[in-house]
Amino acid sequence: MMNGSEFTVVFFLYPTLAAIEAGKDLALANKETLIAGGPVVLPLAKKHNIKILPADSEHRTVFQVKFYGSSFDFIHS
């Protein structure tokens, strides 16, 4: 039986990959897609020059630490 996080990954991973392959930028509202699917999602997004943006403050913090360090400079760029 899947727990909530596993269900989220399975439920959102395929549409996320399809959106990337279709050339669509993403606004993600769940961190599980990147935490569990990151090894597949991130290289594919880079290959297709896709922007992945956080949809709420919790996810913005994950992106900030992962991709920009502890500075808030990315918000204004």
PDB file of N, CA, C and O in Angstrom, residues 6-60:
ATOM      1  N   GLU A   6       4.240   8.729  -1.527  1.00  0.00           N
ATOM      2  CA  GLU A   6       4.423   7.869  -2.694  1.00  0.00           C
ATOM      3  C   GLU A   6       3.298   8.081  -3.704  1.00  0.00           C
ATOM      4  O   GLU A   6       3.537   8.131  -4.904  1.00  0.00           O
ATOM      5  N   PHE A   7       2.091   8.229  -3.225  1.00  0.00           N
ATOM      6  CA  PHE A   7       0.961   8.482  -4.111  1.00  0.00           C
ATOM      7  C   PHE A   7       1.151   9.795  -4.865  1.00  0.00           C
ATOM      8  O   PHE A   7       0.912   9.877  -6.057  1.00  0.00           O
ATOM      9  N   THR A   8       1.602  10.829  -4.144  1.00  0.00           N
ATOM     10  CA  THR A   8       1.821  12.140  -4.774  1.00  0.00           C
ATOM     11  C   THR A   8       2.822  12.032  -5.899  1.00  0.00           C
ATOM     12  O   THR A   8       2.617  12.579  -6.981  1.00  0.00           O
ATOM     13  N   VAL A   9       3.916  11.315  -5.678  1.00  0.00           N
ATOM     14  CA  VAL A   9       4.947  11.170  -6.702  1.00  0.00           C
ATOM     15  C   VAL A   9       4.386  10.454  -7.921  1.00  0.00           C
ATOM     16  O   VAL A   9       4.546  10.915  -9.049  1.00  0.00           O
ATOM     17  N   VAL A  10       3.729   9.339  -7.712  1.00  0.00           N
ATOM     18  CA  VAL A  10       3.172   8.576  -8.828  1.00  0.00           C
ATOM     19  C   VAL A  10       2.117   9.401  -9.552  1.00  0.00           C
ATOM     20  O   VAL A  10       2.090   9.461 -10.783  1.00  0.00           O
ATOM     21  N   PHE A  11       1.273  10.086  -8.811  1.00  0.00           N
ATOM     22  CA  PHE A  11       0.172  10.840  -9.388  1.00  0.00           C
ATOM     23  C   PHE A  11       0.657  12.027 -10.215  1.00  0.00           C
ATOM     24  O   PHE A  11       0.086  12.343 -11.248  1.00  0.00           O
ATOM     25  N   PHE A  12       1.733  12.708  -9.764  1.00  0.00           N
ATOM     26  CA  PHE A  12       2.176  13.930 -10.431  1.00  0.00           C
ATOM     27  C   PHE A  12       3.384  13.751 -11.345  1.00  0.00           C
ATOM     28  O   PHE A  12       3.651  14.612 -12.170  1.00  0.00           O
ATOM     29  N   LEU A  13       4.116  12.668 -11.231  1.00  0.00           N
ATOM     30  CA  LEU A  13       5.334  12.529 -12.018  1.00  0.00           C
ATOM     31  C   LEU A  13       5.044  12.433 -13.512  1.00  0.00           C
ATOM     32  O   LEU A  13       5.674  13.141 -14.306  1.00  0.00           O
ATOM     33  N   TYR A  14       4.116  11.619 -13.917  1.00  0.00           N
ATOM     34  CA  TYR A  14       3.847  11.456 -15.347  1.00  0.00           C
ATOM     35  C   TYR A  14       3.332  12.736 -16.003  1.00  0.00           C
ATOM     36  O   TYR A  14       3.815  13.124 -17.066  1.00  0.00           O
ATOM     37  N   PRO A  15       2.366  13.449 -15.399  1.00  0.00           N
ATOM     38  CA  PRO A  15       1.959  14.722 -16.004  1.00  0.00           C
ATOM     39  C   PRO A  15       3.080  15.758 -16.019  1.00  0.00           C
ATOM     40  O   PRO A  15       3.170  16.561 -16.954  1.00  0.00           O
ATOM     41  N   THR A  16       3.930  15.731 -14.996  1.00  0.00           N
ATOM     42  CA  THR A  16       5.060  16.661 -14.951  1.00  0.00           C
ATOM     43  C   THR A  16       6.004  16.394 -16.107  1.00  0.00           C
ATOM     44  O   THR A  16       6.421  17.313 -16.815  1.00  0.00           O
ATOM     45  N   LEU A  17       6.334  15.133 -16.325  1.00  0.00           N
ATOM     46  CA  LEU A  17       7.224  14.773 -17.429  1.00  0.00           C
ATOM     47  C   LEU A  17       6.584  15.103 -18.776  1.00  0.00           C
ATOM     48  O   LEU A  17       7.259  15.600 -19.684  1.00  0.00           O
ATOM     49  N   ALA A  18       5.290  14.870 -18.900  1.00  0.00           N
ATOM     50  CA  ALA A  18       4.596  15.187 -20.155  1.00  0.00           C
ATOM     51  C   ALA A  18       4.604  16.695 -20.418  1.00  0.00           C
ATOM     52  O   ALA A  18       4.803  17.125 -21.554  1.00  0.00           O
ATOM     53  N   ALA A  19       4.401  17.487 -19.375  1.00  0.00           N
ATOM     54  CA  ALA A  19       4.420  18.951 -19.531  1.00  0.00           C
ATOM     55  C   ALA A  19       5.798  19.430 -19.957  1.00  0.00           C
ATOM     56  O   ALA A  19       5.924  20.293 -20.834  1.00  0.00           O
ATOM     57  N   ILE A  20       6.826  18.874 -19.357  1.00  0.00           N
ATOM     58  CA  ILE A  20       8.200  19.257 -19.721  1.00  0.00           C
ATOM     59  C   ILE A  20       8.466  18.917 -21.184  1.00  0.00           C
ATOM     60  O   ILE A  20       8.982  19.733 -21.941  1.00  0.00           O
ATOM     61  N   GLU A  21       8.123  17.702 -21.566  1.00  0.00           N
ATOM     62  CA  GLU A  21       8.357  17.287 -22.948  1.00  0.00           C
ATOM     63  C   GLU A  21       7.535  18.099 -23.943  1.00  0.00           C
ATOM     64  O   GLU A  21       7.918  18.239 -25.103  1.00  0.00           O
ATOM     65  N   ALA A  22       6.426  18.682 -23.491  1.00  0.00           N
ATOM     66  CA  ALA A  22       5.599  19.536 -24.347  1.00  0.00           C
ATOM     67  C   ALA A  22       6.095  20.975 -24.356  1.00  0.00           C
ATOM     68  O   ALA A  22       5.508  21.829 -25.022  1.00  0.00           O
ATOM     69  N   GLY A  23       7.167  21.259 -23.609  1.00  0.00           N
ATOM     70  CA  GLY A  23       7.745  22.598 -23.611  1.00  0.00           C
ATOM     71  C   GLY A  23       7.068  23.583 -22.678  1.00  0.00           C
ATOM     72  O   GLY A  23       7.202  24.788 -22.850  1.00  0.00           O
ATOM     73  N   LYS A  24       6.359  23.099 -21.672  1.00  0.00           N
ATOM     74  CA  LYS A  24       5.636  23.961 -20.745  1.00  0.00           C
ATOM     75  C   LYS A  24       6.444  24.221 -19.480  1.00  0.00           C
ATOM     76  O   LYS A  24       6.973  23.292 -18.879  1.00  0.00           O
ATOM     77  N   ASP A  25       6.540  25.494 -19.072  1.00  0.00           N
ATOM     78  CA  ASP A  25       7.120  25.813 -17.771  1.00  0.00           C
ATOM     79  C   ASP A  25       6.188  25.284 -16.687  1.00  0.00           C
ATOM     80  O   ASP A  25       4.978  25.150 -16.902  1.00  0.00           O
ATOM     81  N   LEU A  26       6.750  24.991 -15.515  1.00  0.00           N
ATOM     82  CA  LEU A  26       5.972  24.382 -14.441  1.00  0.00           C
ATOM     83  C   LEU A  26       5.933  25.256 -13.200  1.00  0.00           C
ATOM     84  O   LEU A  26       6.930  25.882 -12.843  1.00  0.00           O
ATOM     85  N   ALA A  27       4.804  25.253 -12.521  1.00  0.00           N
ATOM     86  CA  ALA A  27       4.677  25.795 -11.178  1.00  0.00           C
ATOM     87  C   ALA A  27       4.241  24.626 -10.310  1.00  0.00           C
ATOM     88  O   ALA A  27       3.119  24.143 -10.420  1.00  0.00           O
ATOM     89  N   LEU A  28       5.155  24.127  -9.492  1.00  0.00           N
ATOM     90  CA  LEU A  28       4.865  22.937  -8.695  1.00  0.00           C
ATOM     91  C   LEU A  28       4.304  23.312  -7.325  1.00  0.00           C
ATOM     92  O   LEU A  28       4.817  24.204  -6.658  1.00  0.00           O
ATOM     93  N   ALA A  29       3.281  22.587  -6.912  1.00  0.00           N
ATOM     94  CA  ALA A  29       2.681  22.794  -5.599  1.00  0.00           C
ATOM     95  C   ALA A  29       2.989  21.637  -4.661  1.00  0.00           C
ATOM     96  O   ALA A  29       2.403  21.529  -3.603  1.00  0.00           O
ATOM     97  N   ASN A  30       3.898  20.751  -5.066  1.00  0.00           N
ATOM     98  CA  ASN A  30       4.318  19.670  -4.173  1.00  0.00           C
ATOM     99  C   ASN A  30       5.812  19.463  -4.303  1.00  0.00           C
ATOM    100  O   ASN A  30       6.374  19.559  -5.380  1.00  0.00           O
ATOM    101  N   LYS A  31       6.454  19.228  -3.180  1.00  0.00           N
ATOM    102  CA  LYS A  31       7.905  19.037  -3.193  1.00  0.00           C
ATOM    103  C   LYS A  31       8.289  17.603  -3.554  1.00  0.00           C
ATOM    104  O   LYS A  31       9.388  17.345  -4.004  1.00  0.00           O
ATOM    105  N   GLU A  32       7.364  16.661  -3.375  1.00  0.00           N
ATOM    106  CA  GLU A  32       7.676  15.260  -3.630  1.00  0.00           C
ATOM    107  C   GLU A  32       8.087  14.995  -5.074  1.00  0.00           C
ATOM    108  O   GLU A  32       8.922  14.135  -5.339  1.00  0.00           O
ATOM    109  N   THR A  33       7.510  15.725  -6.002  1.00  0.00           N
ATOM    110  CA  THR A  33       7.872  15.537  -7.409  1.00  0.00           C
ATOM    111  C   THR A  33       9.355  15.774  -7.621  1.00  0.00           C
ATOM    112  O   THR A  33      10.006  15.026  -8.356  1.00  0.00           O
ATOM    113  N   LEU A  34       9.922  16.785  -6.971  1.00  0.00           N
ATOM    114  CA  LEU A  34      11.350  17.064  -7.122  1.00  0.00           C
ATOM    115  C   LEU A  34      12.211  16.228  -6.192  1.00  0.00           C
ATOM    116  O   LEU A  34      13.318  15.839  -6.559  1.00  0.00           O
ATOM    117  N   ILE A  35      11.734  15.951  -4.994  1.00  0.00           N
ATOM    118  CA  ILE A  35      12.532  15.165  -4.050  1.00  0.00           C
ATOM    119  C   ILE A  35      12.711  13.749  -4.583  1.00  0.00           C
ATOM    120  O   ILE A  35      13.814  13.240  -4.684  1.00  0.00           O
ATOM    121  N   ALA A  36      11.621  13.102  -4.941  1.00  0.00           N
ATOM    122  CA  ALA A  36      11.696  11.720  -5.425  1.00  0.00           C
ATOM    123  C   ALA A  36      11.959  11.638  -6.923  1.00  0.00           C
ATOM    124  O   ALA A  36      12.662  10.745  -7.383  1.00  0.00           O
ATOM    125  N   GLY A  37      11.400  12.568  -7.689  1.00  0.00           N
ATOM    126  CA  GLY A  37      11.539  12.508  -9.140  1.00  0.00           C
ATOM    127  C   GLY A  37      12.640  13.378  -9.699  1.00  0.00           C
ATOM    128  O   GLY A  37      12.854  13.405 -10.914  1.00  0.00           O
ATOM    129  N   GLY A  38      13.334  14.108  -8.832  1.00  0.00           N
ATOM    130  CA  GLY A  38      14.370  15.043  -9.267  1.00  0.00           C
ATOM    131  C   GLY A  38      15.403  14.485 -10.219  1.00  0.00           C
ATOM    132  O   GLY A  38      15.745  15.139 -11.214  1.00  0.00           O
ATOM    133  N   PRO A  39      15.911  13.259  -9.975  1.00  0.00           N
ATOM    134  CA  PRO A  39      16.913  12.709 -10.893  1.00  0.00           C
ATOM    135  C   PRO A  39      16.407  12.537 -12.326  1.00  0.00           C
ATOM    136  O   PRO A  39      17.201  12.484 -13.261  1.00  0.00           O
ATOM    137  N   VAL A  40      15.106  12.474 -12.503  1.00  0.00           N
ATOM    138  CA  VAL A  40      14.528  12.372 -13.846  1.00  0.00           C
ATOM    139  C   VAL A  40      14.013  13.734 -14.312  1.00  0.00           C
ATOM    140  O   VAL A  40      14.272  14.167 -15.438  1.00  0.00           O
ATOM    141  N   VAL A  41      13.307  14.441 -13.429  1.00  0.00           N
ATOM    142  CA  VAL A  41      12.646  15.699 -13.777  1.00  0.00           C
ATOM    143  C   VAL A  41      13.653  16.802 -14.099  1.00  0.00           C
ATOM    144  O   VAL A  41      13.524  17.495 -15.116  1.00  0.00           O
ATOM    145  N   LEU A  42      14.650  16.984 -13.251  1.00  0.00           N
ATOM    146  CA  LEU A  42      15.572  18.113 -13.430  1.00  0.00           C
ATOM    147  C   LEU A  42      16.407  18.029 -14.703  1.00  0.00           C
ATOM    148  O   LEU A  42      16.490  19.017 -15.438  1.00  0.00           O
ATOM    149  N   PRO A  43      17.009  16.891 -15.028  1.00  0.00           N
ATOM    150  CA  PRO A  43      17.748  16.833 -16.306  1.00  0.00           C
ATOM    151  C   PRO A  43      16.842  17.024 -17.524  1.00  0.00           C
ATOM    152  O   PRO A  43      17.244  17.668 -18.496  1.00  0.00           O
ATOM    153  N   LEU A  44      15.616  16.500 -17.446  1.00  0.00           N
ATOM    154  CA  LEU A  44      14.704  16.666 -18.570  1.00  0.00           C
ATOM    155  C   LEU A  44      14.304  18.136 -18.726  1.00  0.00           C
ATOM    156  O   LEU A  44      14.248  18.655 -19.845  1.00  0.00           O
ATOM    157  N   ALA A  45      14.051  18.802 -17.606  1.00  0.00           N
ATOM    158  CA  ALA A  45      13.715  20.229 -17.652  1.00  0.00           C
ATOM    159  C   ALA A  45      14.875  21.036 -18.221  1.00  0.00           C
ATOM    160  O   ALA A  45      14.671  21.952 -19.021  1.00  0.00           O
ATOM    161  N   LYS A  46      16.082  20.691 -17.830  1.00  0.00           N
ATOM    162  CA  LYS A  46      17.254  21.392 -18.353  1.00  0.00           C
ATOM    163  C   LYS A  46      17.392  21.160 -19.853  1.00  0.00           C
ATOM    164  O   LYS A  46      17.651  22.095 -20.616  1.00  0.00           O
ATOM    165  N   LYS A  47      17.198  19.928 -20.276  1.00  0.00           N
ATOM    166  CA  LYS A  47      17.297  19.584 -21.702  1.00  0.00           C
ATOM    167  C   LYS A  47      16.305  20.393 -22.539  1.00  0.00           C
ATOM    168  O   LYS A  47      16.626  20.830 -23.643  1.00  0.00           O
ATOM    169  N   HIS A  48      15.109  20.608 -22.007  1.00  0.00           N
ATOM    170  CA  HIS A  48      14.057  21.320 -22.750  1.00  0.00           C
ATOM    171  C   HIS A  48      13.979  22.799 -22.380  1.00  0.00           C
ATOM    172  O   HIS A  48      13.059  23.491 -22.819  1.00  0.00           O
ATOM    173  N   ASN A  49      14.941  23.266 -21.588  1.00  0.00           N
ATOM    174  CA  ASN A  49      15.004  24.675 -21.170  1.00  0.00           C
ATOM    175  C   ASN A  49      13.699  25.125 -20.493  1.00  0.00           C
ATOM    176  O   ASN A  49      13.131  26.166 -20.822  1.00  0.00           O
ATOM    177  N   ILE A  50      13.227  24.316 -19.552  1.00  0.00           N
ATOM    178  CA  ILE A  50      11.971  24.550 -18.850  1.00  0.00           C
ATOM    179  C   ILE A  50      12.252  25.170 -17.487  1.00  0.00           C
ATOM    180  O   ILE A  50      13.156  24.745 -16.777  1.00  0.00           O
ATOM    181  N   LYS A  51      11.457  26.166 -17.123  1.00  0.00           N
ATOM    182  CA  LYS A  51      11.532  26.764 -15.795  1.00  0.00           C
ATOM    183  C   LYS A  51      10.609  25.990 -14.863  1.00  0.00           C
ATOM    184  O   LYS A  51       9.468  25.694 -15.214  1.00  0.00           O
ATOM    185  N   ILE A  52      11.123  25.667 -13.668  1.00  0.00           N
ATOM    186  CA  ILE A  52      10.314  25.040 -12.634  1.00  0.00           C
ATOM    187  C   ILE A  52      10.242  26.027 -11.479  1.00  0.00           C
ATOM    188  O   ILE A  52      11.265  26.381 -10.893  1.00  0.00           O
ATOM    189  N   LEU A  53       9.037  26.473 -11.178  1.00  0.00           N
ATOM    190  CA  LEU A  53       8.841  27.496 -10.164  1.00  0.00           C
ATOM    191  C   LEU A  53       8.021  26.953  -8.996  1.00  0.00           C
ATOM    192  O   LEU A  53       7.107  26.154  -9.203  1.00  0.00           O
ATOM    193  N   PRO A  54       8.312  27.396  -7.779  1.00  0.00           N
ATOM    194  CA  PRO A  54       7.529  26.958  -6.621  1.00  0.00           C
ATOM    195  C   PRO A  54       6.179  27.670  -6.574  1.00  0.00           C
ATOM    196  O   PRO A  54       6.074  28.838  -6.913  1.00  0.00           O
ATOM    197  N   ALA A  55       5.156  26.952  -6.138  1.00  0.00           N
ATOM    198  CA  ALA A  55       3.816  27.529  -6.101  1.00  0.00           C
ATOM    199  C   ALA A  55       3.411  28.055  -4.731  1.00  0.00           C
ATOM    200  O   ALA A  55       2.380  28.692  -4.620  1.00  0.00           O
ATOM    201  N   ASP A  56       4.172  27.791  -3.685  1.00  0.00           N
ATOM    202  CA  ASP A  56       3.858  28.363  -2.378  1.00  0.00           C
ATOM    203  C   ASP A  56       5.133  28.579  -1.569  1.00  0.00           C
ATOM    204  O   ASP A  56       6.223  28.215  -2.000  1.00  0.00           O
ATOM    205  N   SER A  57       4.997  29.171  -0.403  1.00  0.00           N
ATOM    206  CA  SER A  57       6.176  29.599   0.365  1.00  0.00           C
ATOM    207  C   SER A  57       7.031  28.435   0.836  1.00  0.00           C
ATOM    208  O   SER A  57       8.257  28.539   0.865  1.00  0.00           O
ATOM    209  N   GLU A  58       6.436  27.309   1.204  1.00  0.00           N
ATOM    210  CA  GLU A  58       7.226  26.157   1.637  1.00  0.00           C
ATOM    211  C   GLU A  58       8.150  25.694   0.514  1.00  0.00           C
ATOM    212  O   GLU A  58       9.322  25.447   0.701  1.00  0.00           O
ATOM    213  N   HIS A  59       7.599  25.607  -0.673  1.00  0.00           N
ATOM    214  CA  HIS A  59       8.385  25.146  -1.809  1.00  0.00           C
ATOM    215  C   HIS A  59       9.392  26.203  -2.255  1.00  0.00           C
ATOM    216  O   HIS A  59      10.477  25.882  -2.708  1.00  0.00           O
ATOM    217  N   ARG A  60       9.023  27.469  -2.126  1.00  0.00           N
ATOM    218  CA  ARG A  60       9.959  28.536  -2.459  1.00  0.00           C
ATOM    219  C   ARG A  60      11.207  28.430  -1.580  1.00  0.00           C
ATOM    220  O   ARG A  60      12.315  28.635  -2.053  1.00  0.00           O
TER     221      ARG A  60
END
